[in-house]
Coordinates of C-alpha atoms in Angstrom, one line a residue:
Chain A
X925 CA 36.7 141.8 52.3
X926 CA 38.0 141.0 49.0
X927 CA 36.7 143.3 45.7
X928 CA 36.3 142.1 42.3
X929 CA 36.0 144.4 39.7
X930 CA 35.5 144.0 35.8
X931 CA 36.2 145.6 32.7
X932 CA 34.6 146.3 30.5
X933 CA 31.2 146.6 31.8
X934 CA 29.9 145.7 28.2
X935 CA 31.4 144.4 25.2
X936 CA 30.1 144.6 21.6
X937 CA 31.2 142.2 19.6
X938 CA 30.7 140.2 16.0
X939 CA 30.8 136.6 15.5
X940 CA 34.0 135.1 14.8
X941 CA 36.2 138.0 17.4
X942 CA 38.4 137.6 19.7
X943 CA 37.5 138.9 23.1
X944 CA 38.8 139.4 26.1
X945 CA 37.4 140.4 29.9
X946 CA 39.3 141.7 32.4
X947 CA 39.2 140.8 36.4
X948 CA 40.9 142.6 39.0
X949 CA 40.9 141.4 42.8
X950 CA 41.5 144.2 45.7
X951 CA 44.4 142.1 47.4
X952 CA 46.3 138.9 46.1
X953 CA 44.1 135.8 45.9
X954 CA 46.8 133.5 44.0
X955 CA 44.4 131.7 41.4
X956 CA 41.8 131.1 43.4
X957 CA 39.5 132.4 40.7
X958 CA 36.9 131.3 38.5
X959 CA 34.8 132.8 35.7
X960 CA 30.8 132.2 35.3
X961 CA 28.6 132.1 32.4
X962 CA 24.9 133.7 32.7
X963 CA 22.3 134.1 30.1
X964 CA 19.1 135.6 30.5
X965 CA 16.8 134.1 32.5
X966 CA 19.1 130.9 33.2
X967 CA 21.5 129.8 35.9
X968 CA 24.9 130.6 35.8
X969 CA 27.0 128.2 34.5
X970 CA 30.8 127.2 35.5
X971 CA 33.4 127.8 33.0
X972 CA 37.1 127.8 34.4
X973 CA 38.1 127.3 38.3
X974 CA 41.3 127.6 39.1
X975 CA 42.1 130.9 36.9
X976 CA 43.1 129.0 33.9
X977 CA 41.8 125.1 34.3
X978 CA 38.5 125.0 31.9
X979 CA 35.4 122.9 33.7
X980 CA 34.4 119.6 31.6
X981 CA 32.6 120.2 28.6
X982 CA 33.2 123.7 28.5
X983 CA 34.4 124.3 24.4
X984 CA 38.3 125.2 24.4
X985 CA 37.3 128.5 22.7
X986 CA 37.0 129.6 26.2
X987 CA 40.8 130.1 28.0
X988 CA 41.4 131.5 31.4
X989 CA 44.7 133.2 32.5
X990 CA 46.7 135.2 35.8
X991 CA 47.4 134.9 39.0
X992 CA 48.0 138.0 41.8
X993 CA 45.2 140.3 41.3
X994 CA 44.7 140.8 37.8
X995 CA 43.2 137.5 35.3
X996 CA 41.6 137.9 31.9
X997 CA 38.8 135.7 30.3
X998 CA 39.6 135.1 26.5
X999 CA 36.7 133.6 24.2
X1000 CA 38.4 132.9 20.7
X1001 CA 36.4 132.9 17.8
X1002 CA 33.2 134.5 19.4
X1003 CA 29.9 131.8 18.2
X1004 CA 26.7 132.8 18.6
X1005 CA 26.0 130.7 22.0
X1006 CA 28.6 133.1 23.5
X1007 CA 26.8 136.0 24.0
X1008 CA 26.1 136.3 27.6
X1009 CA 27.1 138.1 30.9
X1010 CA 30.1 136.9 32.8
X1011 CA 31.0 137.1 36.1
X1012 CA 34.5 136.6 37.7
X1013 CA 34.3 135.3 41.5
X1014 CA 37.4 134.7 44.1
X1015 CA 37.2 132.1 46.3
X1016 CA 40.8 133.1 48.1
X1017 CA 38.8 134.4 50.9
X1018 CA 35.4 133.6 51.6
X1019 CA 33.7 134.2 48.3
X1020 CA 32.9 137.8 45.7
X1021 CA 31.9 137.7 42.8
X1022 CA 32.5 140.7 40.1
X1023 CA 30.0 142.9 38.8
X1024 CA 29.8 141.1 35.3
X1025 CA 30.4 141.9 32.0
X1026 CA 27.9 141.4 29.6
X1027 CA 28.7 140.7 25.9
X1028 CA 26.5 141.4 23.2
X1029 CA 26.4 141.9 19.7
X1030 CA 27.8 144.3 17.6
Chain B
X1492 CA 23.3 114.0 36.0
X1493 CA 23.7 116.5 39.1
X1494 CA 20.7 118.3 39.6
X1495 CA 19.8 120.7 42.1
X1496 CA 16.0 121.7 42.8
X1497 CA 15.4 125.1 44.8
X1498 CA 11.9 125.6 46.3
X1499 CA 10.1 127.5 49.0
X1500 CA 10.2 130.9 48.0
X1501 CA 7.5 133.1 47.5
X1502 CA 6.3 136.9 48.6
X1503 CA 7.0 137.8 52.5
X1504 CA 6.1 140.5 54.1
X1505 CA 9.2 142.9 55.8
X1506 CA 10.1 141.3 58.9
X1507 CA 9.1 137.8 58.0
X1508 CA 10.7 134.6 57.2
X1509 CA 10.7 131.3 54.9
X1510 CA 12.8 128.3 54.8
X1511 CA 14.1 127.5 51.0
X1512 CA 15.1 124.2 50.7
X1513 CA 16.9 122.7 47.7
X1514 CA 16.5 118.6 46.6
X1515 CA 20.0 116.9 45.2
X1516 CA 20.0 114.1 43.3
X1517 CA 22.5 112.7 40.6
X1518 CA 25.6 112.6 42.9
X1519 CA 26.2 111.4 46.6
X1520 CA 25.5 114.6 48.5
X1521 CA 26.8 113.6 51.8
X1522 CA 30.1 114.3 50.0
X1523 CA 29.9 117.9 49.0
X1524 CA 29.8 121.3 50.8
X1525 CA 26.8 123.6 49.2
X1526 CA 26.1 127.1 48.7
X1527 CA 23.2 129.6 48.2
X1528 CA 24.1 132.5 45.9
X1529 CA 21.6 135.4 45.4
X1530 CA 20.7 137.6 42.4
X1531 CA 18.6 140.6 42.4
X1532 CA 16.4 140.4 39.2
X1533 CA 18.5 142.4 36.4
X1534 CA 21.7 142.5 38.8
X1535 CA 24.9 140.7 39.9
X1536 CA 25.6 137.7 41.7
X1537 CA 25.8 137.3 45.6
X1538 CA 27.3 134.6 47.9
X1539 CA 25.2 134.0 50.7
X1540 CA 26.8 131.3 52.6
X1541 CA 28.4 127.3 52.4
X1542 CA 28.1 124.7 54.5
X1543 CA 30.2 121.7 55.0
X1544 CA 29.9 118.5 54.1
X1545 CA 28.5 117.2 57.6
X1546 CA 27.1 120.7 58.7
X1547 CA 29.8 121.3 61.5
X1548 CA 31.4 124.1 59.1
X1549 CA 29.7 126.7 58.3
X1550 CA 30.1 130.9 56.9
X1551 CA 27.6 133.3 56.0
X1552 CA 28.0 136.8 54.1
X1553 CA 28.1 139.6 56.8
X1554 CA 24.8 140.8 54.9
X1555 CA 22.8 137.9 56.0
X1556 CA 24.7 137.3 59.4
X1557 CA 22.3 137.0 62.6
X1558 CA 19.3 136.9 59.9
X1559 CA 19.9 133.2 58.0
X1560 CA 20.9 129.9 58.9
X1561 CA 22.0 127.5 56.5
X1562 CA 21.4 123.7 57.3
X1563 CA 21.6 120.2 55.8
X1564 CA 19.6 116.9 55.8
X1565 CA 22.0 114.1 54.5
X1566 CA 19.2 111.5 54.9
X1567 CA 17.0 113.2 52.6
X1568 CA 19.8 114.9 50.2
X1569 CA 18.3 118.5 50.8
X1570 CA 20.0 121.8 51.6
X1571 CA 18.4 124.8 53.3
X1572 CA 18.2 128.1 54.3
X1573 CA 16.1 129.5 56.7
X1574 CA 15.4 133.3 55.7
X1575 CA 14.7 135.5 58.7
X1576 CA 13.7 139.1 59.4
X1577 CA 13.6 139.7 55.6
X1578 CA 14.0 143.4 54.1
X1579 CA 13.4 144.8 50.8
X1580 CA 16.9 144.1 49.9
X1581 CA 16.6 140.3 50.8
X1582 CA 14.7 140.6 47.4
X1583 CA 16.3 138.1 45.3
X1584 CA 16.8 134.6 43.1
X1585 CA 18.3 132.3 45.5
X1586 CA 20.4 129.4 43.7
X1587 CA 21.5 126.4 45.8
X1588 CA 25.1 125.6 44.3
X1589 CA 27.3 122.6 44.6
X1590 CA 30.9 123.0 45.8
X1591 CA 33.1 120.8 43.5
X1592 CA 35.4 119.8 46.5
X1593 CA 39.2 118.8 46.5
X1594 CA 42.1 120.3 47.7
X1595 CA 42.7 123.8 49.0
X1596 CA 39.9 126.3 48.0
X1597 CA 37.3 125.2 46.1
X1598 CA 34.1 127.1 44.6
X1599 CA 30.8 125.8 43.0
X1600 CA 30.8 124.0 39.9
X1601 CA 27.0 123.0 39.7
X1602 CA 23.8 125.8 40.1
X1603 CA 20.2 125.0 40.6
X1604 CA 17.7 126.8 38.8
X1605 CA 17.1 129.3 41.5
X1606 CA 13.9 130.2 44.0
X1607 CA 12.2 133.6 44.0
X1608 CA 11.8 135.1 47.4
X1609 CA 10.3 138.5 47.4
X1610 CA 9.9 140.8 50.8
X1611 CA 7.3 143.2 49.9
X1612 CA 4.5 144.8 51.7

């Protein structure tokens, strides 16, 4: 079984930051990776498949990179909307998701 | 719009069983393999299991092996998953999730609202 794990476990953060979360898969899953966005008491929603390739609609604050084992979630210029848990998941192998990291404010 | 309507959950008692079932509308769901992804309340996200587009392909997580079966109804655009010899740990929000399709691996790119299934005695 493939393991996802995610740093950090929280972030604080301000409003207009630059943040980034880190994923990190137990074995190579290429770029078969995408990131989630989950607030409270809602569904997740899809941000980026494909490590790096950003789902339709989703604002271009939100960038995706990496490949291999390691692949970071950047959110530039951190709005209000933003603050939420996110969850990686590879799809290499069957399917994992990460533990989440939740964002919150500073 | 894609929408995707889980029901059928409720409180069970150990051992026991429901079928969730999850209504599709806004796309031609013939087309698409599905998921169901669990969440303990306050927890992370769990993949359950995916079905094909015609059924014939089908994986589950080794959690819920033996104990669920996922199935499909083209004619009446539902998913399901039959939930069987249910623990305290089956506890959970089970979404029904669309698989976005295409080449190579794919993963979900549409979520339901989620169903509440709760084993308690």
């Amino acid at each position: 079984d493939i393991q996802m794990t995610q740093s950090p476990s929280t972030l604080s953060a301000s409003v207009g930051d630059r943040v980034t979360i880190t994923c990190r898969a137990s074995q190579s899953i290429n770029y078969w990776l995408a990131w989630y966005q989950q607030k409270p008491g809602k569904a997740p929603k899809t941000l980026i498949y494909k490590a790096s390739t950003l789902e339709s609609g989703v604002p271009s604050r939100f960038s995706g990179s990496g490949s291999g084992t390691e692949f970071t979630l950047t959110i530039s210029n951190l709005q209000p909307d933003d603050f939420a848990t996110y969850y990686c998941q590879q799809y290499s192998s069957y399917f994992s998701f990460g533990p989440g990291t939740k964002v919150d404010v500073k | 719009e894609v929408q995707l309507v889980e029901s059928g959950g409720g409180l069970v008692q150990p051992g026991g069983s429901l079928r969730l079932s999850c209504a599709a509308s806004g796309f031609t769901f013939s087309r698409y393999w599905m998921h169901w992804v669990r969440q303990i309340p306050g927890k992370g996200l769990v993949w359950v299991s995916r079905i094909s587009s015609d059924g014939s392909n089908i994986i589950y997580a080794d959690s819920v092996k033996g104990r669920f079966t996922i199935s499909r109804d083209n004619a009446k655009n539902t998913l399901y998953l039959q939930v069987s010899s249910l623990r305290a740990d089956d506890t959970a929000l089970y979404y029904c999730a669309r698989d976005r399709g295409g080449t190579g691996p794919t993963t979900v790119d549409y979520w339901g609202q989620g169903t509440l299934v709760t084993v308690s005695s």
